[in-house]
Short mmCIF file of C-alpha atoms in Angstrom, two decimals:
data_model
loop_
_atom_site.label_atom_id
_atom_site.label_comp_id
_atom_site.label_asym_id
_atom_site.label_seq_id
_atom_site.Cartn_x
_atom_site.Cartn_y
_atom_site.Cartn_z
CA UNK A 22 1.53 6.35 10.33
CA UNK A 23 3.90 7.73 12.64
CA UNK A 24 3.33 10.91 15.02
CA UNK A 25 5.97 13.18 15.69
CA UNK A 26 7.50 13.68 18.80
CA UNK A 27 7.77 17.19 21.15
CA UNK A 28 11.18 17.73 20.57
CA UNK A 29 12.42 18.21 16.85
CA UNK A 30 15.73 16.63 15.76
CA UNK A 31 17.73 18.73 13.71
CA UNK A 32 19.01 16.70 10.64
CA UNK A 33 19.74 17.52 6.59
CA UNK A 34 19.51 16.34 3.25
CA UNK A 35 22.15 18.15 1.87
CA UNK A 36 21.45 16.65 -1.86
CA UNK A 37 18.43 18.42 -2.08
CA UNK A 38 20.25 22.08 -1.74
CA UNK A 39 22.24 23.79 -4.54
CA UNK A 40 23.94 26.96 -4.57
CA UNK A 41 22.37 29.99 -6.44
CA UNK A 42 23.75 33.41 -7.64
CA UNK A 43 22.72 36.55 -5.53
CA UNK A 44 20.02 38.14 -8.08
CA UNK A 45 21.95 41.68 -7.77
CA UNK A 46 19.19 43.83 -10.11
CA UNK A 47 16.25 42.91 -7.05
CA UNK A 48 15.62 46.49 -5.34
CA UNK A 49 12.84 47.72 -3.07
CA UNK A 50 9.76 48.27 -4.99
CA UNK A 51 6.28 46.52 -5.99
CA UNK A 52 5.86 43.32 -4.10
CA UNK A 53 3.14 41.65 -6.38
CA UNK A 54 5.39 40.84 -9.69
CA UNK A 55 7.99 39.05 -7.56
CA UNK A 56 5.45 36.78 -6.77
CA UNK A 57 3.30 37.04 -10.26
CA UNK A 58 4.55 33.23 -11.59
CA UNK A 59 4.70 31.52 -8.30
CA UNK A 60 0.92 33.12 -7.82
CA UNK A 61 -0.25 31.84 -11.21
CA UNK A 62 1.30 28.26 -11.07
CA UNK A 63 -0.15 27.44 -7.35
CA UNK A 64 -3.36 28.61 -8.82
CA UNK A 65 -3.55 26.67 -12.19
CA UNK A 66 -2.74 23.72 -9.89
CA UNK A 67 -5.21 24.37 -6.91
CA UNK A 68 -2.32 24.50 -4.50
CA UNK A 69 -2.09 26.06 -1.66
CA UNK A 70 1.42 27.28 0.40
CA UNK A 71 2.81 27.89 3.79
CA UNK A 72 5.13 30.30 4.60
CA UNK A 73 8.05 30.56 7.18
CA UNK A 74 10.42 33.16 6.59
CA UNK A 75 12.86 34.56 9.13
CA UNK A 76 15.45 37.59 7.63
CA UNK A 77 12.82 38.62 4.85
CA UNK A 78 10.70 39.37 7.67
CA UNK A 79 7.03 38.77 6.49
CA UNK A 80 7.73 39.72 2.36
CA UNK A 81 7.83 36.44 0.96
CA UNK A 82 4.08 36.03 2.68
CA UNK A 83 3.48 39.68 1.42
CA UNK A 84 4.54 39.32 -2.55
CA UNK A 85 2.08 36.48 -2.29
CA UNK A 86 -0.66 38.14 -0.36
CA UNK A 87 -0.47 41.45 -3.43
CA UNK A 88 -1.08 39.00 -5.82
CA UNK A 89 -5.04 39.20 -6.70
CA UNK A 90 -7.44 36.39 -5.87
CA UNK A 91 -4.11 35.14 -2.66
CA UNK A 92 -6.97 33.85 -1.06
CA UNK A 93 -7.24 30.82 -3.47
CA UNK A 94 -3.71 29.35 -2.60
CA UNK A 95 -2.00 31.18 0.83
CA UNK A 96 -2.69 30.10 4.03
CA UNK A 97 -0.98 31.12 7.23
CA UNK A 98 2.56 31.30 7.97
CA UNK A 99 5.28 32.81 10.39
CA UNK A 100 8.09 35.02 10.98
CA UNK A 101 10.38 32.87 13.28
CA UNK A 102 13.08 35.58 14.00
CA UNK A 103 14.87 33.92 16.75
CA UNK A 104 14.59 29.85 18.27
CA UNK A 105 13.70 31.33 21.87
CA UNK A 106 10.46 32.95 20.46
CA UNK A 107 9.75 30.41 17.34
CA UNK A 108 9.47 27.70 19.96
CA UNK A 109 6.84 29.54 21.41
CA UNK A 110 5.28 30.24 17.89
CA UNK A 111 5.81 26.37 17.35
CA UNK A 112 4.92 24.79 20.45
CA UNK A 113 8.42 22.65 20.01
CA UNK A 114 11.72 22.62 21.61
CA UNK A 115 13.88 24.49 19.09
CA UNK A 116 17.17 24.49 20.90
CA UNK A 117 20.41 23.26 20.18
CA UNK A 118 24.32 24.10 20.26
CA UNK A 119 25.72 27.13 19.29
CA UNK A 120 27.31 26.51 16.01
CA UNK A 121 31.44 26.77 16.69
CA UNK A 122 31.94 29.07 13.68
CA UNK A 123 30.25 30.88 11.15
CA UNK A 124 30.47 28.33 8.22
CA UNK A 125 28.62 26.06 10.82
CA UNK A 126 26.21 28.88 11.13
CA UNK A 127 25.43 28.74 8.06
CA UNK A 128 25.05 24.89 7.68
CA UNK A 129 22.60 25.28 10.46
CA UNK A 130 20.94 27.07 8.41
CA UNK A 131 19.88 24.72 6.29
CA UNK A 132 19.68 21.97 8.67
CA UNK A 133 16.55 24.41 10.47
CA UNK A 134 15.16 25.39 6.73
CA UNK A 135 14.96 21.80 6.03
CA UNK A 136 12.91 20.38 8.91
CA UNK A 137 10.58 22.96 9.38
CA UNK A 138 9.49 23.24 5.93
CA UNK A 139 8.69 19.40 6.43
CA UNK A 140 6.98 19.52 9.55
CA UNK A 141 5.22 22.80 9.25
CA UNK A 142 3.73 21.53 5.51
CA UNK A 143 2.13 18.55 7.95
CA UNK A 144 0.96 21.06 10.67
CA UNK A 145 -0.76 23.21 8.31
CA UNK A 146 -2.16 20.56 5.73
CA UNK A 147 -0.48 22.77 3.11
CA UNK A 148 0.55 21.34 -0.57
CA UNK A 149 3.78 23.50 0.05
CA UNK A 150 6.01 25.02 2.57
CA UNK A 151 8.71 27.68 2.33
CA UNK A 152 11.06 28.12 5.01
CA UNK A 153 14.04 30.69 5.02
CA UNK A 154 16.31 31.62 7.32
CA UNK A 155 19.75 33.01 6.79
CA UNK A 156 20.97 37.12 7.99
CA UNK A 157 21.36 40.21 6.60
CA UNK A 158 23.41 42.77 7.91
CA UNK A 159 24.34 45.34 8.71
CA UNK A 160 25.74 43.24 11.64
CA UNK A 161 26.47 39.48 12.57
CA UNK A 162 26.86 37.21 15.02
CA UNK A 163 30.31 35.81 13.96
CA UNK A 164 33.78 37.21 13.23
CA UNK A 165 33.97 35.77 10.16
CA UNK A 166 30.17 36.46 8.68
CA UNK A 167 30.74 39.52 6.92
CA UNK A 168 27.67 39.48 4.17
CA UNK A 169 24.43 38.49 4.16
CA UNK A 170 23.22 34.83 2.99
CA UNK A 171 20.36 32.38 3.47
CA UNK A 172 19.14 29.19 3.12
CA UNK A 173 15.60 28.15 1.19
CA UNK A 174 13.56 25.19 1.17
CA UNK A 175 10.87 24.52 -0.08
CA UNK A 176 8.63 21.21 1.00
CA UNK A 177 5.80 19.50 -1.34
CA UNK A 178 5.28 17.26 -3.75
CA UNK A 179 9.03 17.69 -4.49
CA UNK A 180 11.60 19.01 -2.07
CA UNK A 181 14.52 21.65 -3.08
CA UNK A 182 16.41 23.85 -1.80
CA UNK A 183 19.01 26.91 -2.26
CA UNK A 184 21.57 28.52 -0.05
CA UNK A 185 23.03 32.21 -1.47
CA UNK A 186 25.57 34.49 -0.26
CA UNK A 187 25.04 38.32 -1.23
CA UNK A 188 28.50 40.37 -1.83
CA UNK A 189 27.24 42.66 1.10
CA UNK A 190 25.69 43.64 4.22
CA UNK A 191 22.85 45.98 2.87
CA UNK A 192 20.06 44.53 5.02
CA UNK A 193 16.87 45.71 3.24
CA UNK A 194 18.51 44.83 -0.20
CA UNK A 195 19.06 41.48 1.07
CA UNK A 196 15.75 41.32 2.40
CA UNK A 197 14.36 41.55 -1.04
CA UNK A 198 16.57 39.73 -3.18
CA UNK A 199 16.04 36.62 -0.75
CA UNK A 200 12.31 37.09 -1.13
CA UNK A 201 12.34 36.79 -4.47
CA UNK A 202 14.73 33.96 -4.81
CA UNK A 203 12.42 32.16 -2.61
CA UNK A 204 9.63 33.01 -4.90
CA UNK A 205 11.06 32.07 -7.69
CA UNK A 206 12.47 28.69 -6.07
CA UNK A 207 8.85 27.62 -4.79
CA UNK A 208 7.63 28.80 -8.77
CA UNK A 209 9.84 26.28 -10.12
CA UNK A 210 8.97 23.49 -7.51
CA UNK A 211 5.25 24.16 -8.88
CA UNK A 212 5.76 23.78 -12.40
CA UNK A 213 8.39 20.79 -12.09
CA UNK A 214 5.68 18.89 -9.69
CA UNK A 215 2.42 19.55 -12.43
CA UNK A 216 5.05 17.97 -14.66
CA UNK A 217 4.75 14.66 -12.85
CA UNK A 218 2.36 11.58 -14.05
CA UNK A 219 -0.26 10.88 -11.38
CA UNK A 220 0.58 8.24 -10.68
CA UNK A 221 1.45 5.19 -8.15
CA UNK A 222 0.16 4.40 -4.74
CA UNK A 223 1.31 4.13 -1.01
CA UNK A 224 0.93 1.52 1.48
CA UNK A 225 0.74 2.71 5.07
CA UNK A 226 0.68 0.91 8.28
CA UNK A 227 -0.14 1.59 11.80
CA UNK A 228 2.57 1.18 14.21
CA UNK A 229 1.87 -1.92 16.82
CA UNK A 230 3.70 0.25 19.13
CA UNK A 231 2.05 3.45 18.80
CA UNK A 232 -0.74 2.77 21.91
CA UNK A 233 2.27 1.67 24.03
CA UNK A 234 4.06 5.21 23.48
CA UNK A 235 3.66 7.62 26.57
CA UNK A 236 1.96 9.85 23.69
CA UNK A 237 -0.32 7.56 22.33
CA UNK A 238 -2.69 9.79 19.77
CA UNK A 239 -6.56 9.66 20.60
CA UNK A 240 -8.59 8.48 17.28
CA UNK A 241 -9.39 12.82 16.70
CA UNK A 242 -5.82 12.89 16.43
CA UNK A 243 -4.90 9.91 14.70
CA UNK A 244 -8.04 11.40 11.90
CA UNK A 245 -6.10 15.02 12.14
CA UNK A 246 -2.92 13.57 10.91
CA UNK A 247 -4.62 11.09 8.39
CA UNK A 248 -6.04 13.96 6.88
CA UNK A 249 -2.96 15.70 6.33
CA UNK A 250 -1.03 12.90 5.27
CA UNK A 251 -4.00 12.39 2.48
CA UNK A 252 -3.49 15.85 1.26
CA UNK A 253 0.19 15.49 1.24
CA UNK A 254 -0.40 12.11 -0.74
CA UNK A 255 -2.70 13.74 -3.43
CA UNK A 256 0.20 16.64 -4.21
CA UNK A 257 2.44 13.81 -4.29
CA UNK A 258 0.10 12.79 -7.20
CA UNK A 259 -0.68 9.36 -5.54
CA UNK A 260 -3.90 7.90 -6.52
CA UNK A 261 -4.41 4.90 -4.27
CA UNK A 262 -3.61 4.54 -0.67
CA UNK A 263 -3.31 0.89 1.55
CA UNK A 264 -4.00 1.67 5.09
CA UNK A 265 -3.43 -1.26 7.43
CA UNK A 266 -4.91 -1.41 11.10
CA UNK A 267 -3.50 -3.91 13.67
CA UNK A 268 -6.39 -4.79 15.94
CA UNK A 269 -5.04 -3.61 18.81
CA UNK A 270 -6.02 0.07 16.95
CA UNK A 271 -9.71 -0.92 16.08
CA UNK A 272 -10.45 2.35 17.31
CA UNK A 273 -8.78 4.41 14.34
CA UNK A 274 -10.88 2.36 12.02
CA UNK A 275 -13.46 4.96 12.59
CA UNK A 276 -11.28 7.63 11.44
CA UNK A 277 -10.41 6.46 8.40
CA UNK A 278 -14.37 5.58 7.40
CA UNK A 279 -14.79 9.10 8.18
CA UNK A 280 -12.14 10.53 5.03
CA UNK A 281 -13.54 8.33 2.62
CA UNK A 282 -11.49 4.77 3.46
CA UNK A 283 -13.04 1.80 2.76
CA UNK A 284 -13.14 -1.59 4.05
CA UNK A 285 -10.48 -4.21 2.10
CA UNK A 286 -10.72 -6.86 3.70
CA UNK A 287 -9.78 -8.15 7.36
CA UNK A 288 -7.24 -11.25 8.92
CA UNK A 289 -6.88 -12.07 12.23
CA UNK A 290 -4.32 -9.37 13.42
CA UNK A 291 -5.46 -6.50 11.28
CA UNK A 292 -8.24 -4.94 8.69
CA UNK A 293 -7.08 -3.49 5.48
CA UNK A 294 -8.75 -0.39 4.53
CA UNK A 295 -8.51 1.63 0.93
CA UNK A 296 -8.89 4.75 -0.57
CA UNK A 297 -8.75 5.67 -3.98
CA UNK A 298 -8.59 9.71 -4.38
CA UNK A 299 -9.21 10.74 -8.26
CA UNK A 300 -12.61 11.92 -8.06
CA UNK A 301 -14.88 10.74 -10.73
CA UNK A 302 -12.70 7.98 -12.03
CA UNK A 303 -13.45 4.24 -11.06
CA UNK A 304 -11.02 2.65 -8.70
CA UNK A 305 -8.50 0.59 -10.36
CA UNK A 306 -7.75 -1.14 -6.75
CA UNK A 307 -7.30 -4.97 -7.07
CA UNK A 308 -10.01 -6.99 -4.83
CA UNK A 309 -9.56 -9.05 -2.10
CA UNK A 310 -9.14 -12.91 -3.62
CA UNK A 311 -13.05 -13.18 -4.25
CA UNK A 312 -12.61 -17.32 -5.50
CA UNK A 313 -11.50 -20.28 -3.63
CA UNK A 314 -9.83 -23.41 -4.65
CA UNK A 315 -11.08 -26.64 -4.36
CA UNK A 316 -9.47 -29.72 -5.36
CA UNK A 317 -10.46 -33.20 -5.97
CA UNK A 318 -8.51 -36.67 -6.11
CA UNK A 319 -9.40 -39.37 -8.45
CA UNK A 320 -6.63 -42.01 -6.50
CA UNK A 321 -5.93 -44.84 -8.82
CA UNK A 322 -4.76 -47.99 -7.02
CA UNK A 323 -2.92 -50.92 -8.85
CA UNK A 324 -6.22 -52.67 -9.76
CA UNK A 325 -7.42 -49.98 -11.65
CA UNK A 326 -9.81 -49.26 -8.73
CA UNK A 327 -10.88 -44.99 -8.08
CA UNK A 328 -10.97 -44.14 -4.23
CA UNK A 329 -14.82 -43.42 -3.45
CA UNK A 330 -15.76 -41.32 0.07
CA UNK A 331 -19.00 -40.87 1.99
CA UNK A 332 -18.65 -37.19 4.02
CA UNK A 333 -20.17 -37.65 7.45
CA UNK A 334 -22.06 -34.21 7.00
CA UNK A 335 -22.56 -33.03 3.52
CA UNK A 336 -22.19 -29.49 3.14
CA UNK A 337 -25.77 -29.63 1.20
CA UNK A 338 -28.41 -31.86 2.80
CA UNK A 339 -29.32 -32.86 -0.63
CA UNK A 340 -25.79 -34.21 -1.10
CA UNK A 341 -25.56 -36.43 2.21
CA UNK A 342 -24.69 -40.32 1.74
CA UNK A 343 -23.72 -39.82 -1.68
CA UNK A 344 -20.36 -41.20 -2.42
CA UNK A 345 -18.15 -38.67 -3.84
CA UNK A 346 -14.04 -38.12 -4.23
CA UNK A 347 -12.07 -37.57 -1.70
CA UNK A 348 -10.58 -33.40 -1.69
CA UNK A 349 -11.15 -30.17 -0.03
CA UNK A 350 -10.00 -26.48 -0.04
CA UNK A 351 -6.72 -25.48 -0.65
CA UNK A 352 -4.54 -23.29 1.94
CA UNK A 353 -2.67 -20.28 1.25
CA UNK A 354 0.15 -21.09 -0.52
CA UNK A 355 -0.67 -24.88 -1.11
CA UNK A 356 -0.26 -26.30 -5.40
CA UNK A 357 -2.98 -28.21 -6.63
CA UNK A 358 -0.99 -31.62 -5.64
CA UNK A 359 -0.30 -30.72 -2.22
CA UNK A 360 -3.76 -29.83 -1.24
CA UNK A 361 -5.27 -32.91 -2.53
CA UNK A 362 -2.51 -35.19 -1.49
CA UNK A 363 -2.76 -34.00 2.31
CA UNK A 364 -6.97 -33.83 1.58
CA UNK A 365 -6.59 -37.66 0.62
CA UNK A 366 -3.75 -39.02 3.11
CA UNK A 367 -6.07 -36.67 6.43
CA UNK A 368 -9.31 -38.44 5.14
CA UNK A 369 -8.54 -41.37 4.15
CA UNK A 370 -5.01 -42.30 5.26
CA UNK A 371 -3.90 -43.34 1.05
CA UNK A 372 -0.38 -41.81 0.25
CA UNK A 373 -0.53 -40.70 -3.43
CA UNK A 374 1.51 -39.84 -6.03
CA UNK A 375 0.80 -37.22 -8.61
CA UNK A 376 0.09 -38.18 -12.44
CA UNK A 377 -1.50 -35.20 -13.62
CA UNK A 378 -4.47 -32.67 -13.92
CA UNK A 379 -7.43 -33.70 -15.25
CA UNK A 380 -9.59 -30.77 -15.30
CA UNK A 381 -10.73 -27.43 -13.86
CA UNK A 382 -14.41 -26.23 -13.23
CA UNK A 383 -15.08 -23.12 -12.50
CA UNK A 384 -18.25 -21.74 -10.83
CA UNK A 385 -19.69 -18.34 -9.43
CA UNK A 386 -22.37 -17.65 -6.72
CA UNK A 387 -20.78 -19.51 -3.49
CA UNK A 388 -20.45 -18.58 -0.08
CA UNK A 389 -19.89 -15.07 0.34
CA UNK A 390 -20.12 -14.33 -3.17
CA UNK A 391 -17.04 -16.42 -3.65
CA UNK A 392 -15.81 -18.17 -6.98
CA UNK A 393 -15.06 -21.66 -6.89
CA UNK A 394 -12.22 -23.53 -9.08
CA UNK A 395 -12.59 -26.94 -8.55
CA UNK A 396 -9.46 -28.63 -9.81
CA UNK A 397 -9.35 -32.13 -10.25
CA UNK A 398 -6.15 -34.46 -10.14
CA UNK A 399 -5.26 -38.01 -10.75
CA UNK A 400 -3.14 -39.61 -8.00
CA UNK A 401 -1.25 -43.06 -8.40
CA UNK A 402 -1.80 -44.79 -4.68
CA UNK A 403 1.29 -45.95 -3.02
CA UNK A 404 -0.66 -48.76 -0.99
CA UNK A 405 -4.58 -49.81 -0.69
CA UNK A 406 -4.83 -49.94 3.21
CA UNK A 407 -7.58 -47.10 3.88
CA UNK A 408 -8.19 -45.47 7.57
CA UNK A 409 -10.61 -43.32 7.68
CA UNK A 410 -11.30 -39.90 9.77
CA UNK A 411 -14.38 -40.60 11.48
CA UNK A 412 -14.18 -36.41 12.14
CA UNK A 413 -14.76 -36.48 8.56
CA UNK A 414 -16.23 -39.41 6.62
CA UNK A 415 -18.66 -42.48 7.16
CA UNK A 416 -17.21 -44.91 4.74
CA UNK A 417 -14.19 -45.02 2.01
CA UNK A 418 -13.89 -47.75 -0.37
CA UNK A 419 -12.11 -48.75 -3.47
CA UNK A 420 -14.53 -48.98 -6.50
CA UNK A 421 -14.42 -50.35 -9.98
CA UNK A 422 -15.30 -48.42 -12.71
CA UNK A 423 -18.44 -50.93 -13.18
CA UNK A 424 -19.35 -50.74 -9.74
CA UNK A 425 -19.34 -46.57 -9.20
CA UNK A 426 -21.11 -46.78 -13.07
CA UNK A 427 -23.80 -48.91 -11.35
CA UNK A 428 -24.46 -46.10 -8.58
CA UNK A 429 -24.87 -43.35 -10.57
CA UNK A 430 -28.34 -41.96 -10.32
CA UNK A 431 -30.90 -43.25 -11.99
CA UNK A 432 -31.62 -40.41 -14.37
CA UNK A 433 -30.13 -36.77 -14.94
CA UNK A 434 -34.03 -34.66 -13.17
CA UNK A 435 -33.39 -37.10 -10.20
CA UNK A 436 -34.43 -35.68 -7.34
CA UNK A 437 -34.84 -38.38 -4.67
CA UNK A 438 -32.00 -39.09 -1.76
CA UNK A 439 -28.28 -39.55 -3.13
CA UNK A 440 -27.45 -42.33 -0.55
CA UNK A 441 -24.97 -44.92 -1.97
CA UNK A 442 -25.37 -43.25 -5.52
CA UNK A 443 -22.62 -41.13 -7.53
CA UNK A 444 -23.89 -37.32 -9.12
CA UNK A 445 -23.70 -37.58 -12.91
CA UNK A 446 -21.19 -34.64 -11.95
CA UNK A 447 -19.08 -37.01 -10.36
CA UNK A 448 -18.97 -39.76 -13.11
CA UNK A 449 -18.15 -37.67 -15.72
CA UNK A 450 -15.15 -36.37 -14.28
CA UNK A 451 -13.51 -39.93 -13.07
CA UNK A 452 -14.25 -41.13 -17.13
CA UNK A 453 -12.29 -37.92 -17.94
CA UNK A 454 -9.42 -39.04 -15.46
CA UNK A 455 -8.97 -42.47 -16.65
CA UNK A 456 -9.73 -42.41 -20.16
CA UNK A 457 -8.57 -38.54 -21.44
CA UNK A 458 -5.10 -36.67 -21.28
CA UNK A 459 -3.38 -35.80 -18.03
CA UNK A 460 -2.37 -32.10 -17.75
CA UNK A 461 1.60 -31.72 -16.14
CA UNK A 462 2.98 -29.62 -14.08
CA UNK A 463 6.16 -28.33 -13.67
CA UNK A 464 8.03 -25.86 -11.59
CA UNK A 465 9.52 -22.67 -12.69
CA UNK A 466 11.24 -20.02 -10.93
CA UNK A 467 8.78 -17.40 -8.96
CA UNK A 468 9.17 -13.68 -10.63
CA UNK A 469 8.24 -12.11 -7.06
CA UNK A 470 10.93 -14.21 -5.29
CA UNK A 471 9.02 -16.88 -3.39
CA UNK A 472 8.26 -20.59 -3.62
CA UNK A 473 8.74 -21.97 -7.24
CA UNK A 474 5.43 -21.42 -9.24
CA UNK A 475 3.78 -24.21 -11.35
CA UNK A 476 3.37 -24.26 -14.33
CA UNK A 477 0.82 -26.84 -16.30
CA UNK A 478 0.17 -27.33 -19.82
CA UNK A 479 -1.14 -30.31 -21.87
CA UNK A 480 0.92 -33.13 -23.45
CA UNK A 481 1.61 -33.34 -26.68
CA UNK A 482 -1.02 -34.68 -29.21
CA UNK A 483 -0.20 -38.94 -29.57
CA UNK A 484 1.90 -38.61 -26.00
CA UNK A 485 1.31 -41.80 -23.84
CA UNK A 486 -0.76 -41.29 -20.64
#
């Protein structure tokens, strides 16, 4: 999130403005039908609107206000006549050049329409903002204005705007034909935004830099413009929202707890908070990665011999002094190989080679709640010279197949202490590695754009091993 600064930049998207016909049958009358369909859509859609007008002088917010039940979707608004006073109104410094000529005045125009219907929609915590801002007549400030015109924007879930020139100076007729092309502007912006799927999501982050800016928000202010930002979201039609928190911000965590975020998960550098907005529907938002990897070695060395390893501390007392393969956890963005290549060659010293995937294991209820997928792999070793990591183990040794048979426990309710003796666990999967089918893997390019992914899959039936 950013925070906006005192002074306001003037600046325009000219794309979103097109030029309209002046509505010449508009005359003085009822104020209530010119804003009948506007009224009607903002209240099917539980919408409510802004209004900052300038030439129609206070009728836009008026044709609104006659409609019955304008409670449900006006709020407050302005007439910002002239910069000098509407920076007062604002509390923002308005000024800027004179424009050189009247066809500059009226870009201006639009410029100023533009970015206060933006920033106003914000203030307020509004679904929708109309600004106008143009003049009337009888008289005008350059030579070669002669008739009235305007510009309109309107800001919300979709942005548009309109500039008009009338084929007069009539000021009260002006008056009301520009009020009820805004109207009917900020009618179609309604309809053409309950059009839209809800859908889609936004990911927000906190600026690093915001605490080192001379106007560093409090958290109250840093919850004030969450807030807003949330309702501008929901218009939007956004569903989800990713709100990111570097550390050095723990204070707005608060904040966010406080309009319904939730905790994602948290790194060294940041927390991750969520919020999911459709009431009554269950949150589609995708976990944090709730299972870890593990993955195991059975290293094959020339003699037909499987790499056996004693951990100095088991991470089960039940499990110390058993002898075990060699593996571990794998790191973010590590393949099955790597992991248990560097686990192998960092415990034991044995370079290996990969010659497939033997199996995978999957099991629920560890630390934290985690999954585990324990995948295991058979390794060809490059050499038989083993050095240890005391850090780590007690003992490494190569073992025949007769030999690691004749420590395996003496019966599968065993119960006793597992030093020098092999889990049933254990045995099962180093028979699967030397007598059943290796799994391959091979690379293929990554859809999101990274590191090549891997892809494994079985040989075919009668391949050689």
């Amino acid at each position: 999130l950013g925070f906006r600064a005192p002074r306001l930049v003037l600046g325009m998207d000219a794309s979103l403005f097109r030029r309209v016909e002046f509505p010449a049958d508009v005359q003085p009358g009822p104020l209530a039908p010119l804003a009948a369909v506007a009224a009607e859509r903002l209240q099917a859609a539980k919408q409510k609107v802004t209004v900052f007008e300038a030439t129609t002088a206070g009728l836009i917010q008026a044709a609104l206000q006659a409609v019955p039940g304008a409670s449900s979707y006006t709020t407050c608004g302005a007439v910002t006549y002239s910069a000098r006073q509407a920076s007062a109104l604002l509390g923002a410094d308005l000024s800027a050049p004179r424009p050189a000529d009247g066809e500059a005045y009226r870009q201006s125009k639009s410029a100023w329409t533009q970015m206060l219907a933006r920033r106003m929609r914000k203030a307020i915590g509004a679904t929708w903002c109309v600004c106008e801002s143009g003049a009337c007549g009888p008289t005008f400030n350059y030579p070669d204005v002669s008739s009235g015109f305007t510009s309109i924007f309107v800001s919300g879930p979709i942005e548009r705007g309109i500039t008009v020139e009338s084929p007069h100076n009539k000021r009260e007729e002006n008056m009301w034909a520009f009020t009820k092309l805004a109207l009917d502007l900020l009618a179609e912006c309604v309809a053409e935004a309950s059009a839209l799927p809800a859908i889609g999501g936004v990911e927000v982050a906190v600026s690093a830099d915001t605490l080192a800016s001379p106007s560093a928000p409090s958290s109250a202010q840093f919850g004030r413009e969450l807030a807003r930002a949330l309702e501008d979201w929901r218009a939007r039609g956004k569903q989800g929202v990713w709100l990111k928190v570097p550390d050095s911000h723990a204070h707005f965590v608060g904040p966010a707890i406080a309009l319904g975020f939730q905790f994602h998960h948290a790194l060294p550098g940041y927390v991750q908070l969520t919020r999911w907005m459709p009431e009554g529907l269950p949150s589609p938002l995708p976990n944090y990665g709730f299972t870890q990897i593990g993955v195991g070695g059975v290293v094959v060395n020339t003699k037909g011999e499987v790499l056996m390893v004693k951990e100095r501390v088991s991470p089960l007392p039940m499990f110390q002094g058993q002898w075990k393969l060699p593996g571990g956890l794998a790191d973010p963005g590590e393949d099955f190989a790597a992991t248990v290549a560097r686990e192998v060659r960092e415990e034991t010293g044995v370079v290996g080679t990969l010659e497939g995937l033997v199996s995978l294991r999957h099991s629920h209820g560890f630390r934290f709640g985690q999954g585990d997928i324990y995948v295991l792999v058979r390794l060809r070793a490059d050499a038989d010279i083993i050095k240890i990591d005391p850090h780590e183990l007690s003992d490494a040794q190569w073992m025949s197949r007769e030999n690691i048979q004749a420590a395996l426990v003496p019966s599968a309710d065993y119960k006793g202490s597992m030093e020098g003796l092999v889990s049933p666990n254990n045995w099962k999967m180093i028979c699967n590695a030397l007598d059943g089918s290796l799994i391959e893997g091979t690379t293929m390019p990554n859809s999101r754009g990274g590191p090549p992914s891997m892809l494994y899959t079985a040989r075919e039936m009668g391949e050689a091993t």
